[in-house]
Short mmCIF file of N, CA and C in Angstrom, two decimals:
data_model
loop_
_atom_site.label_atom_id
_atom_site.label_comp_id
_atom_site.label_asym_id
_atom_site.label_seq_id
_atom_site.Cartn_x
_atom_site.Cartn_y
_atom_site.Cartn_z
N MET A 2 36.09 -70.39 -68.28
CA MET A 2 35.87 -69.07 -68.23
C MET A 2 37.44 -68.57 -68.54
N ALA A 3 37.21 -67.37 -69.40
CA ALA A 3 38.67 -66.87 -69.58
C ALA A 3 38.72 -65.58 -68.67
N PHE A 4 39.95 -65.51 -68.52
CA PHE A 4 40.16 -64.33 -67.69
C PHE A 4 39.43 -63.24 -67.59
N GLU A 5 39.33 -62.53 -69.07
CA GLU A 5 38.84 -61.24 -69.16
C GLU A 5 37.02 -61.89 -68.92
N ASP A 6 36.68 -63.03 -68.94
CA ASP A 6 34.91 -63.13 -68.75
C ASP A 6 35.11 -62.72 -66.85
N ILE A 7 36.30 -63.28 -66.60
CA ILE A 7 36.00 -63.56 -64.81
C ILE A 7 36.09 -62.28 -64.57
N LEU A 8 37.10 -61.11 -65.39
CA LEU A 8 37.39 -59.89 -64.97
C LEU A 8 36.17 -59.06 -64.96
N LYS A 9 35.36 -59.36 -66.12
CA LYS A 9 34.13 -58.77 -66.67
C LYS A 9 32.91 -59.33 -65.47
N ARG A 10 32.97 -60.50 -65.07
CA ARG A 10 32.06 -60.68 -64.15
C ARG A 10 32.31 -60.35 -62.63
N ILE A 11 33.64 -60.04 -62.41
CA ILE A 11 33.93 -59.33 -60.91
C ILE A 11 33.58 -57.90 -61.09
N LYS A 12 33.84 -57.40 -62.17
CA LYS A 12 33.52 -55.86 -62.37
C LYS A 12 31.84 -55.65 -62.51
N GLU A 13 31.04 -56.73 -62.83
CA GLU A 13 29.75 -56.52 -62.93
C GLU A 13 29.00 -56.79 -61.57
N ASP A 14 29.65 -57.89 -61.00
CA ASP A 14 29.34 -58.11 -59.67
C ASP A 14 29.57 -56.95 -58.58
N GLY A 15 30.79 -56.37 -58.94
CA GLY A 15 31.46 -55.40 -57.96
C GLY A 15 30.61 -54.29 -58.32
N GLY A 16 30.28 -53.96 -59.52
CA GLY A 16 29.04 -52.69 -59.70
C GLY A 16 27.83 -52.95 -59.14
N LYS A 17 27.50 -54.15 -59.26
CA LYS A 17 25.98 -54.42 -58.49
C LYS A 17 26.35 -54.26 -57.12
N GLU A 18 27.39 -54.73 -56.82
CA GLU A 18 27.25 -54.59 -55.20
C GLU A 18 27.62 -53.21 -55.02
N ALA A 19 28.16 -52.49 -55.65
CA ALA A 19 28.55 -50.78 -55.30
C ALA A 19 27.17 -50.09 -55.60
N GLU A 20 26.56 -50.77 -56.59
CA GLU A 20 24.96 -50.00 -56.95
C GLU A 20 24.12 -50.39 -55.59
N GLN A 21 24.31 -51.56 -54.96
CA GLN A 21 23.61 -51.86 -53.93
C GLN A 21 24.04 -51.05 -52.63
N ILE A 22 25.14 -51.11 -52.53
CA ILE A 22 25.59 -50.19 -51.20
C ILE A 22 25.46 -48.60 -51.50
N LYS A 23 25.35 -48.47 -52.78
CA LYS A 23 24.86 -46.96 -52.63
C LYS A 23 24.04 -46.55 -52.94
N LYS A 24 22.53 -47.42 -53.01
CA LYS A 24 21.61 -47.56 -52.76
C LYS A 24 20.86 -47.30 -51.19
N GLU A 25 21.68 -48.47 -50.73
CA GLU A 25 21.63 -48.58 -49.24
C GLU A 25 21.87 -47.40 -48.48
N ALA A 26 23.17 -46.73 -48.91
CA ALA A 26 23.62 -45.37 -48.05
C ALA A 26 23.00 -44.07 -48.62
N GLU A 27 22.19 -44.38 -49.69
CA GLU A 27 21.09 -43.03 -50.01
C GLU A 27 20.18 -43.41 -49.19
N GLY A 28 19.39 -44.57 -49.03
CA GLY A 28 18.17 -44.83 -48.30
C GLY A 28 18.66 -44.47 -46.81
N GLU A 29 20.16 -44.75 -46.27
CA GLU A 29 20.22 -44.33 -44.96
C GLU A 29 20.43 -42.91 -44.83
N ALA A 30 20.82 -42.44 -45.74
CA ALA A 30 21.04 -40.89 -45.99
C ALA A 30 19.97 -40.17 -45.81
N GLU A 31 18.79 -40.48 -46.53
CA GLU A 31 17.41 -40.03 -46.63
C GLU A 31 16.63 -40.10 -45.23
N LYS A 32 17.05 -41.23 -44.51
CA LYS A 32 16.28 -41.97 -43.25
C LYS A 32 16.95 -40.75 -42.54
N ILE A 33 18.43 -40.66 -42.42
CA ILE A 33 18.96 -39.87 -41.34
C ILE A 33 18.56 -38.26 -41.73
N LEU A 34 18.54 -37.74 -43.15
CA LEU A 34 17.67 -36.34 -43.30
C LEU A 34 16.49 -36.40 -42.65
N GLN A 35 15.61 -37.54 -43.00
CA GLN A 35 14.33 -37.03 -42.71
C GLN A 35 14.27 -37.05 -40.95
N GLU A 36 14.88 -37.92 -40.30
CA GLU A 36 15.10 -37.78 -38.72
C GLU A 36 15.60 -36.36 -38.40
N ALA A 37 16.65 -35.84 -39.16
CA ALA A 37 17.17 -34.49 -38.72
C ALA A 37 16.25 -33.75 -39.01
N GLY A 38 15.45 -33.84 -40.31
CA GLY A 38 14.48 -32.65 -40.35
C GLY A 38 13.55 -32.58 -39.34
N LYS A 39 12.76 -34.01 -38.94
CA LYS A 39 11.84 -33.73 -38.10
C LYS A 39 12.43 -33.29 -36.71
N GLU A 40 13.75 -33.76 -36.14
CA GLU A 40 14.14 -32.99 -35.08
C GLU A 40 14.69 -31.83 -35.19
N ALA A 41 14.76 -31.13 -36.33
CA ALA A 41 14.96 -29.71 -36.62
C ALA A 41 13.66 -29.14 -36.19
N VAL A 42 12.37 -29.91 -37.12
CA VAL A 42 11.03 -29.07 -36.81
C VAL A 42 10.61 -29.17 -35.23
N SER A 43 11.11 -30.40 -34.75
CA SER A 43 10.64 -30.42 -33.28
C SER A 43 11.52 -29.13 -32.46
N LEU A 44 12.68 -29.24 -32.60
CA LEU A 44 13.54 -28.22 -32.32
C LEU A 44 13.10 -26.89 -32.42
N LYS A 45 12.61 -26.57 -33.60
CA LYS A 45 12.22 -25.28 -33.76
C LYS A 45 10.96 -25.04 -33.08
N GLU A 46 10.09 -26.20 -32.85
CA GLU A 46 8.70 -25.81 -32.25
C GLU A 46 9.13 -25.56 -30.85
N LYS A 47 9.76 -26.24 -30.22
CA LYS A 47 10.23 -26.07 -28.92
C LYS A 47 10.78 -24.66 -28.34
N ILE A 48 11.76 -24.19 -29.43
CA ILE A 48 12.15 -23.09 -29.45
C ILE A 48 11.38 -22.08 -29.51
N LEU A 49 10.52 -22.02 -30.35
CA LEU A 49 9.28 -20.93 -30.62
C LEU A 49 8.20 -21.28 -29.49
N HIS A 50 7.84 -22.40 -28.91
CA HIS A 50 7.16 -22.30 -27.68
C HIS A 50 7.74 -22.02 -26.61
N ALA A 51 8.93 -22.14 -26.27
CA ALA A 51 9.45 -21.28 -25.21
C ALA A 51 9.73 -19.72 -25.19
N ALA A 52 10.02 -19.36 -26.71
CA ALA A 52 9.85 -18.06 -26.99
C ALA A 52 8.47 -17.27 -26.62
N ARG A 53 7.66 -18.01 -26.89
CA ARG A 53 6.16 -17.38 -26.75
C ARG A 53 5.95 -17.59 -25.44
N ASP A 54 6.13 -18.65 -24.54
CA ASP A 54 6.33 -18.79 -23.21
C ASP A 54 6.83 -17.69 -22.41
N SER A 55 7.98 -17.42 -22.92
CA SER A 55 9.07 -16.19 -22.07
C SER A 55 8.51 -14.93 -22.49
N ILE A 56 7.98 -15.00 -23.90
CA ILE A 56 7.26 -13.24 -24.16
C ILE A 56 5.97 -13.10 -23.46
N ARG A 57 5.11 -14.23 -23.34
CA ARG A 57 3.94 -14.23 -22.32
C ARG A 57 4.38 -13.84 -20.88
N ASP A 58 5.16 -14.49 -20.54
CA ASP A 58 5.76 -14.20 -18.98
C ASP A 58 6.24 -12.97 -18.86
N GLU A 59 7.14 -12.39 -19.58
CA GLU A 59 7.68 -10.89 -19.92
C GLU A 59 6.61 -10.23 -19.61
N ARG A 60 5.64 -10.12 -20.74
CA ARG A 60 4.81 -9.34 -20.54
C ARG A 60 3.81 -9.10 -19.52
N LYS A 61 3.63 -10.32 -18.90
CA LYS A 61 2.59 -10.75 -17.64
C LYS A 61 3.19 -10.00 -16.53
N ARG A 62 4.52 -9.79 -16.37
CA ARG A 62 5.41 -9.23 -15.66
C ARG A 62 5.14 -7.77 -15.43
N ILE A 63 5.48 -7.28 -16.80
CA ILE A 63 5.70 -5.91 -17.30
C ILE A 63 4.13 -5.22 -16.95
N LEU A 64 3.03 -6.24 -17.20
CA LEU A 64 1.61 -5.48 -16.92
C LEU A 64 1.40 -5.61 -15.25
N THR A 65 1.78 -6.52 -14.67
CA THR A 65 1.96 -6.49 -12.97
C THR A 65 2.62 -5.62 -12.28
N MET A 66 3.69 -5.19 -12.95
CA MET A 66 4.35 -4.28 -12.68
C MET A 66 3.97 -2.82 -13.00
N ALA A 67 3.14 -2.60 -13.93
CA ALA A 67 2.78 -1.27 -14.10
C ALA A 67 1.17 -1.41 -13.35
N ASN A 68 0.49 -2.20 -13.14
CA ASN A 68 -0.61 -2.30 -12.26
C ASN A 68 -0.27 -1.80 -10.95
N LEU A 69 0.94 -2.13 -10.17
CA LEU A 69 1.38 -2.16 -9.15
C LEU A 69 1.85 -0.70 -9.04
N GLU A 70 2.76 -0.06 -9.98
CA GLU A 70 2.69 1.39 -9.84
C GLU A 70 1.36 2.05 -10.01
N VAL A 71 0.68 1.72 -10.85
CA VAL A 71 -0.55 2.57 -10.83
C VAL A 71 -1.43 2.70 -9.32
N ARG A 72 -1.33 1.34 -8.92
CA ARG A 72 -1.95 1.36 -7.59
C ARG A 72 -1.42 2.30 -6.54
N LYS A 73 0.12 1.96 -6.80
CA LYS A 73 0.81 2.76 -5.76
C LYS A 73 0.62 4.04 -5.80
N LYS A 74 0.79 4.86 -7.12
CA LYS A 74 0.37 6.07 -7.37
C LYS A 74 -1.13 6.64 -6.83
N LEU A 75 -2.18 5.78 -7.04
CA LEU A 75 -3.44 6.08 -6.55
C LEU A 75 -3.31 5.98 -5.36
N LEU A 76 -2.53 4.88 -4.95
CA LEU A 76 -3.05 5.30 -3.09
C LEU A 76 -2.31 6.35 -2.61
N GLU A 77 -1.22 6.63 -3.03
CA GLU A 77 -0.27 8.02 -2.69
C GLU A 77 -1.32 9.31 -2.80
N ARG A 78 -1.97 8.95 -3.89
CA ARG A 78 -2.66 10.16 -4.26
C ARG A 78 -3.89 10.38 -3.21
N LYS A 79 -4.46 9.06 -2.64
CA LYS A 79 -6.00 8.92 -1.85
C LYS A 79 -5.21 9.45 -0.37
N GLN A 80 -3.95 9.19 -0.44
CA GLN A 80 -3.33 9.05 1.24
C GLN A 80 -3.29 10.89 1.01
N ASN A 81 -2.59 11.55 -0.05
CA ASN A 81 -2.38 12.68 0.22
C ASN A 81 -3.92 13.71 0.34
N LEU A 82 -5.01 12.96 -0.39
CA LEU A 82 -6.30 13.57 0.01
C LEU A 82 -6.75 13.49 1.32
N ILE A 83 -6.41 12.54 1.71
CA ILE A 83 -7.18 11.98 3.13
C ILE A 83 -6.50 13.26 4.09
N GLU A 84 -4.81 13.12 3.94
CA GLU A 84 -4.07 14.15 4.87
C GLU A 84 -4.54 15.31 4.64
N GLU A 85 -4.87 15.79 3.45
CA GLU A 85 -5.38 17.30 3.50
C GLU A 85 -6.79 17.37 4.13
N ALA A 86 -7.68 16.36 3.77
CA ALA A 86 -8.85 16.75 4.53
C ALA A 86 -8.71 16.91 5.79
N PHE A 87 -7.74 15.79 6.69
CA PHE A 87 -7.59 16.11 7.99
C PHE A 87 -6.64 17.71 8.33
N ARG A 88 -5.87 18.02 7.31
CA ARG A 88 -5.28 19.32 7.98
C ARG A 88 -6.44 20.47 7.74
N LYS A 89 -7.29 20.10 6.65
CA LYS A 89 -8.08 21.06 6.57
C LYS A 89 -9.49 21.40 7.66
N ALA A 90 -9.60 19.76 8.07
CA ALA A 90 -10.61 19.79 9.40
C ALA A 90 -9.77 20.35 11.09
N SER A 91 -8.15 19.78 10.86
CA SER A 91 -7.31 20.77 11.96
C SER A 91 -7.53 22.15 11.90
N ASN A 92 -7.39 22.69 10.93
CA ASN A 92 -7.57 24.23 10.94
C ASN A 92 -8.70 24.49 11.05
N HIS A 93 -9.73 24.27 10.66
CA HIS A 93 -11.19 24.38 10.91
C HIS A 93 -11.26 24.48 12.62
N LEU A 94 -11.09 23.61 13.30
CA LEU A 94 -10.95 23.37 14.66
C LEU A 94 -10.20 24.55 15.36
N GLU A 95 -9.03 24.62 15.13
CA GLU A 95 -8.53 25.84 15.62
C GLU A 95 -8.69 27.16 15.34
N HIS A 96 -9.70 27.40 14.24
CA HIS A 96 -10.04 28.44 14.03
C HIS A 96 -11.83 28.71 13.83
N LEU A 97 -12.27 27.93 15.00
CA LEU A 97 -13.77 28.02 15.39
C LEU A 97 -14.04 29.43 16.02
N PRO A 98 -15.30 29.65 15.54
CA PRO A 98 -15.70 30.98 16.12
C PRO A 98 -15.62 30.61 17.86
N GLU A 99 -15.39 31.75 18.18
CA GLU A 99 -15.19 31.74 19.70
C GLU A 99 -16.11 31.20 20.69
N GLU A 100 -17.58 31.25 19.90
CA GLU A 100 -18.57 30.80 21.08
C GLU A 100 -18.69 29.06 21.01
N GLU A 101 -18.33 28.80 19.69
CA GLU A 101 -18.33 27.33 19.18
C GLU A 101 -17.18 26.69 19.92
N TYR A 102 -15.91 27.22 19.71
CA TYR A 102 -14.84 26.88 20.48
C TYR A 102 -14.72 26.76 22.07
N ARG A 103 -15.82 27.59 22.58
CA ARG A 103 -16.05 27.59 24.05
C ARG A 103 -17.00 26.28 24.44
N LYS A 104 -18.09 26.32 23.61
CA LYS A 104 -18.87 24.92 23.62
C LYS A 104 -18.23 23.86 23.63
N ALA A 105 -17.27 23.57 22.33
CA ALA A 105 -16.41 22.36 22.60
C ALA A 105 -15.59 22.10 23.65
N ILE A 106 -14.76 23.22 24.14
CA ILE A 106 -13.72 22.95 25.09
C ILE A 106 -14.61 22.45 26.29
N LYS A 107 -15.86 23.18 26.53
CA LYS A 107 -16.39 22.69 27.82
C LYS A 107 -16.82 21.61 27.92
N LYS A 108 -17.67 21.23 26.52
CA LYS A 108 -18.09 19.58 26.60
C LYS A 108 -17.00 18.79 26.66
N MET A 109 -15.74 18.94 26.16
CA MET A 109 -14.74 18.05 26.26
C MET A 109 -14.30 18.01 27.75
N LEU A 110 -14.33 19.19 28.66
CA LEU A 110 -13.94 19.47 29.80
C LEU A 110 -14.77 18.34 30.72
N LEU A 111 -16.14 18.83 30.58
CA LEU A 111 -17.01 17.93 31.35
C LEU A 111 -17.18 16.51 31.09
N GLU A 112 -16.64 15.77 29.90
CA GLU A 112 -16.74 14.44 29.63
C GLU A 112 -15.52 13.70 30.29
N THR A 113 -14.34 14.73 30.15
CA THR A 113 -13.17 14.21 30.41
C THR A 113 -12.61 14.28 32.20
N VAL A 114 -12.92 15.34 32.94
CA VAL A 114 -12.73 15.38 34.36
C VAL A 114 -13.63 14.29 35.07
N GLU A 115 -12.70 13.83 35.88
CA GLU A 115 -12.83 12.70 36.73
C GLU A 115 -12.96 13.00 38.33
N SER A 116 -12.09 13.61 38.97
CA SER A 116 -12.49 13.74 40.41
C SER A 116 -12.99 15.46 40.49
N GLY A 117 -12.93 16.09 39.33
CA GLY A 117 -13.50 17.58 39.18
C GLY A 117 -12.29 18.63 40.08
N GLU A 118 -10.97 18.20 40.56
CA GLU A 118 -10.30 19.10 41.30
C GLU A 118 -8.69 19.35 40.19
N GLU A 119 -9.06 18.68 39.04
CA GLU A 119 -7.59 18.80 38.22
C GLU A 119 -7.53 20.43 37.70
N GLU A 120 -6.03 20.44 37.39
CA GLU A 120 -5.58 21.40 36.77
C GLU A 120 -5.65 21.22 35.41
N VAL A 121 -5.95 22.57 34.72
CA VAL A 121 -6.12 22.43 33.41
C VAL A 121 -4.81 23.51 32.85
N ILE A 122 -4.16 22.57 31.92
CA ILE A 122 -2.83 23.05 31.28
C ILE A 122 -3.03 23.60 29.95
N ILE A 123 -2.71 25.00 29.77
CA ILE A 123 -3.47 25.51 28.24
C ILE A 123 -2.12 26.04 27.61
N SER A 124 -2.13 26.21 26.27
CA SER A 124 -0.81 26.73 25.36
C SER A 124 -0.90 28.24 25.77
N PRO A 125 0.51 28.76 25.87
CA PRO A 125 0.63 30.18 25.95
C PRO A 125 -0.41 30.88 25.06
N GLU A 126 -0.71 30.51 23.97
CA GLU A 126 -1.43 31.66 23.13
C GLU A 126 -2.94 31.42 23.55
N GLU A 127 -3.46 30.54 24.26
CA GLU A 127 -4.78 30.48 24.38
C GLU A 127 -5.33 31.79 25.12
N LYS A 128 -6.26 32.22 24.69
CA LYS A 128 -6.89 33.37 24.94
C LYS A 128 -8.48 33.04 25.56
N LEU A 129 -9.16 32.01 25.16
CA LEU A 129 -10.59 31.72 25.74
C LEU A 129 -10.81 30.59 27.00
N ILE A 130 -9.89 29.85 27.27
CA ILE A 130 -9.75 29.09 28.52
C ILE A 130 -9.12 29.70 29.26
N ASN A 131 -10.11 30.45 30.16
CA ASN A 131 -9.28 31.30 31.42
C ASN A 131 -10.19 30.94 32.75
N SER A 132 -10.06 31.86 34.04
CA SER A 132 -10.30 31.23 35.20
C SER A 132 -11.47 31.54 35.12
N ALA A 133 -12.38 32.48 34.41
CA ALA A 133 -13.86 32.91 34.23
C ALA A 133 -14.40 31.56 33.45
N PHE A 134 -13.80 31.61 32.48
CA PHE A 134 -14.21 30.20 31.74
C PHE A 134 -14.60 28.84 32.75
N LEU A 135 -13.33 28.69 33.76
CA LEU A 135 -13.38 27.43 34.34
C LEU A 135 -14.49 27.75 35.48
N GLU A 136 -14.59 28.72 35.91
CA GLU A 136 -15.68 28.90 37.04
C GLU A 136 -17.08 28.52 36.20
N GLU A 137 -17.14 28.85 35.05
CA GLU A 137 -18.72 28.32 34.20
C GLU A 137 -18.90 27.13 34.39
N VAL A 138 -17.51 26.25 33.85
CA VAL A 138 -17.47 24.66 33.76
C VAL A 138 -17.58 24.09 35.39
N ASN A 139 -16.93 24.71 36.34
CA ASN A 139 -16.99 24.60 37.57
C ASN A 139 -18.77 24.37 38.32
N GLU A 140 -19.37 25.49 37.87
CA GLU A 140 -20.65 25.55 38.25
C GLU A 140 -21.59 24.69 37.65
N GLU A 141 -21.02 24.08 36.17
CA GLU A 141 -21.94 23.18 35.75
C GLU A 141 -21.49 21.80 36.27
N LEU A 142 -20.24 21.47 36.80
CA LEU A 142 -20.27 20.18 37.53
C LEU A 142 -20.96 20.35 38.83
N SER A 143 -20.61 21.52 39.44
CA SER A 143 -21.68 21.49 40.65
C SER A 143 -22.82 20.90 40.86
N SER A 144 -23.72 21.79 39.81
CA SER A 144 -25.15 21.51 39.28
C SER A 144 -25.37 19.87 39.16
N LYS A 145 -24.28 19.39 38.70
CA LYS A 145 -24.62 17.66 38.27
C LYS A 145 -24.07 16.79 39.28
N GLY A 146 -23.76 17.82 40.70
CA GLY A 146 -23.42 17.04 41.92
C GLY A 146 -22.24 16.66 42.14
N ARG A 147 -21.22 17.05 41.04
CA ARG A 147 -19.87 16.85 41.35
C ARG A 147 -18.91 17.97 41.88
N PRO A 148 -17.89 17.60 42.33
CA PRO A 148 -16.54 18.47 42.71
C PRO A 148 -16.25 19.56 41.67
N GLY A 149 -16.76 20.68 41.83
CA GLY A 149 -16.35 21.83 40.83
C GLY A 149 -15.36 22.58 41.15
N LYS A 150 -14.02 21.85 41.19
CA LYS A 150 -13.22 22.74 41.75
C LYS A 150 -11.80 22.69 40.48
N LEU A 151 -12.33 22.87 39.35
CA LEU A 151 -11.35 23.04 38.24
C LEU A 151 -10.29 24.30 38.50
N LYS A 152 -9.07 23.80 38.31
CA LYS A 152 -8.29 25.45 38.07
C LYS A 152 -7.30 25.52 37.04
N LEU A 153 -7.13 26.81 36.68
CA LEU A 153 -6.10 26.99 35.59
C LEU A 153 -4.60 26.75 36.10
N SER A 154 -3.82 26.02 35.87
CA SER A 154 -2.31 25.65 35.84
C SER A 154 -1.83 26.94 35.38
N SER A 155 -0.46 27.22 36.32
CA SER A 155 0.30 28.41 36.01
C SER A 155 1.17 27.68 35.03
N GLU A 156 1.21 26.39 34.51
CA GLU A 156 2.12 25.97 33.62
C GLU A 156 1.57 25.77 32.08
N ARG A 157 2.40 26.26 31.09
CA ARG A 157 1.77 26.33 29.75
C ARG A 157 2.58 25.48 28.69
N ARG A 158 2.09 24.96 27.91
CA ARG A 158 2.96 24.24 26.99
C ARG A 158 2.63 24.27 25.41
N GLU A 159 3.56 24.15 24.37
CA GLU A 159 2.98 24.30 23.26
C GLU A 159 2.38 23.49 22.54
N PHE A 160 0.88 23.83 22.23
CA PHE A 160 0.38 22.85 21.11
C PHE A 160 -0.85 24.05 20.43
N GLN A 161 -1.71 23.59 19.72
CA GLN A 161 -2.68 24.24 19.05
C GLN A 161 -3.72 23.71 19.28
N GLY A 162 -4.90 24.60 20.13
CA GLY A 162 -5.88 23.83 20.62
C GLY A 162 -6.00 23.04 21.55
N GLY A 163 -7.25 23.28 22.14
CA GLY A 163 -7.24 22.28 23.37
C GLY A 163 -6.76 22.23 24.66
N PHE A 164 -6.41 21.24 25.58
CA PHE A 164 -6.04 21.32 26.88
C PHE A 164 -5.38 20.18 27.32
N ILE A 165 -4.77 20.01 28.84
CA ILE A 165 -4.16 18.87 28.76
C ILE A 165 -4.76 19.10 30.59
N LEU A 166 -5.58 18.05 30.85
CA LEU A 166 -6.26 18.02 32.41
C LEU A 166 -5.14 17.05 32.96
N LYS A 167 -4.82 17.70 34.44
CA LYS A 167 -3.63 17.24 35.00
C LYS A 167 -4.08 16.82 36.57
N ALA A 168 -4.02 15.72 37.07
CA ALA A 168 -4.20 15.27 38.54
C ALA A 168 -3.23 14.40 38.91
N GLY A 169 -2.60 15.45 39.87
CA GLY A 169 -1.45 14.77 40.15
C GLY A 169 -0.41 14.69 39.10
N ARG A 170 0.07 13.06 39.06
CA ARG A 170 1.06 12.75 37.93
C ARG A 170 0.29 12.24 36.87
N ILE A 171 -0.79 12.28 36.76
CA ILE A 171 -1.82 11.72 35.54
C ILE A 171 -1.99 13.00 34.96
N GLU A 172 -2.14 12.89 33.47
CA GLU A 172 -2.43 13.69 32.71
C GLU A 172 -3.34 13.30 31.58
N ILE A 173 -4.13 13.71 31.13
CA ILE A 173 -5.19 13.64 29.89
C ILE A 173 -5.06 14.57 29.24
N ASN A 174 -4.35 14.30 27.73
CA ASN A 174 -4.19 15.21 26.77
C ASN A 174 -5.30 15.16 26.00
N ASN A 175 -6.06 16.33 25.99
CA ASN A 175 -7.25 16.51 25.28
C ASN A 175 -6.90 18.18 24.25
N THR A 176 -5.51 17.98 23.71
CA THR A 176 -5.22 19.01 22.12
C THR A 176 -5.72 18.35 21.52
N PHE A 177 -5.97 19.12 20.13
CA PHE A 177 -6.60 18.73 19.41
C PHE A 177 -5.73 17.71 18.33
N THR A 178 -4.44 18.39 18.56
CA THR A 178 -3.56 17.43 17.88
C THR A 178 -3.35 15.74 18.48
N SER A 179 -3.54 15.56 19.79
CA SER A 179 -3.79 14.52 20.26
C SER A 179 -5.00 13.94 19.94
N LEU A 180 -5.88 14.54 19.85
CA LEU A 180 -7.25 13.99 19.85
C LEU A 180 -7.30 13.58 17.96
N PHE A 181 -6.82 14.29 17.43
CA PHE A 181 -6.71 13.60 16.20
C PHE A 181 -6.02 12.42 15.94
N GLN A 182 -4.78 12.32 16.26
CA GLN A 182 -3.88 11.16 16.23
C GLN A 182 -4.87 10.11 16.73
N GLU A 183 -5.34 10.14 17.61
CA GLU A 183 -6.21 9.21 18.53
C GLU A 183 -7.41 8.82 17.76
N LYS A 184 -8.02 9.69 17.10
CA LYS A 184 -9.06 9.21 16.24
C LYS A 184 -8.89 9.07 14.54
N ARG A 185 -7.45 9.43 14.50
CA ARG A 185 -7.29 9.38 12.91
C ARG A 185 -7.51 7.92 12.38
N GLU A 186 -6.91 6.92 12.87
CA GLU A 186 -7.05 5.45 12.36
C GLU A 186 -8.42 5.07 12.35
N GLU A 187 -9.57 5.54 13.18
CA GLU A 187 -11.02 5.17 12.82
C GLU A 187 -11.51 6.13 11.74
N LEU A 188 -11.09 7.37 11.69
CA LEU A 188 -11.61 8.08 10.88
C LEU A 188 -11.21 8.11 9.31
N GLU A 189 -9.75 7.65 9.35
CA GLU A 189 -9.15 7.29 8.05
C GLU A 189 -10.19 6.78 7.11
N SER A 190 -11.00 5.65 7.53
CA SER A 190 -11.52 4.65 6.61
C SER A 190 -13.13 5.39 6.24
N GLU A 191 -13.51 6.24 7.19
CA GLU A 191 -14.47 6.98 6.79
C GLU A 191 -14.39 8.28 5.85
N VAL A 192 -13.38 9.06 6.33
CA VAL A 192 -12.96 9.62 5.39
C VAL A 192 -12.47 9.48 3.84
N ALA A 193 -11.83 8.20 3.70
CA ALA A 193 -11.78 7.44 2.43
C ALA A 193 -13.11 7.25 1.94
N GLY A 194 -13.85 6.60 2.43
CA GLY A 194 -15.45 6.36 2.03
C GLY A 194 -16.12 7.61 1.60
N ILE A 195 -15.72 8.57 2.22
CA ILE A 195 -16.39 9.81 1.95
C ILE A 195 -15.99 10.61 0.59
N LEU A 196 -14.44 10.58 0.47
CA LEU A 196 -13.89 11.08 -0.70
C LEU A 196 -13.82 9.98 -1.73
N PHE A 197 -13.71 8.95 -1.85
CA PHE A 197 -13.56 7.82 -2.68
C PHE A 197 -14.90 6.82 -2.71
N GLY A 198 -15.83 7.15 -2.16
CA GLY A 198 -17.06 6.26 -2.13
C GLY A 198 -16.98 4.74 -1.80
N SER A 199 -15.97 4.32 -1.12
CA SER A 199 -15.70 3.11 -0.79
C SER A 199 -15.86 2.31 0.14
#
């Protein structure tokens, strides 16, 4: 074999080998590109899924916050309406016609009296609870076989409607404010039921 033939053969073999290496490299490159494409698609899907989850969670959070705000405002409105109902009821009690007021006070006294010898403390503005009124109550107590010795205290206290019954150091607060506070919790659910049908 001549030198030129050897060179030619080396060139041919080198070309074939280079072609083979090139094909293998292209095949590897194609595989790498396919893998990268799959990973890119997978990564894209993960990112989209995470974004959808994030959007869904944020939407859910916003809706929850909005619902809480609506409930808060509704509760606030209901409480204002209940408060207004109690204010009106208290005002109604304080402005009862004289005869109704006297009947209510007499009933409260008869139910509250323990010994029949207590003092009755009233407000400085009170005009209907007086000595003559207490005489009527004492007569009714006596007719029921109980001591009828209630007397009007010289002490006056600031309150709107009702009275305080005092026996020594013990006081029973039957002012309208005290009675409303005492009954408020019990009455709130009833008032809410009437106002809101719940």
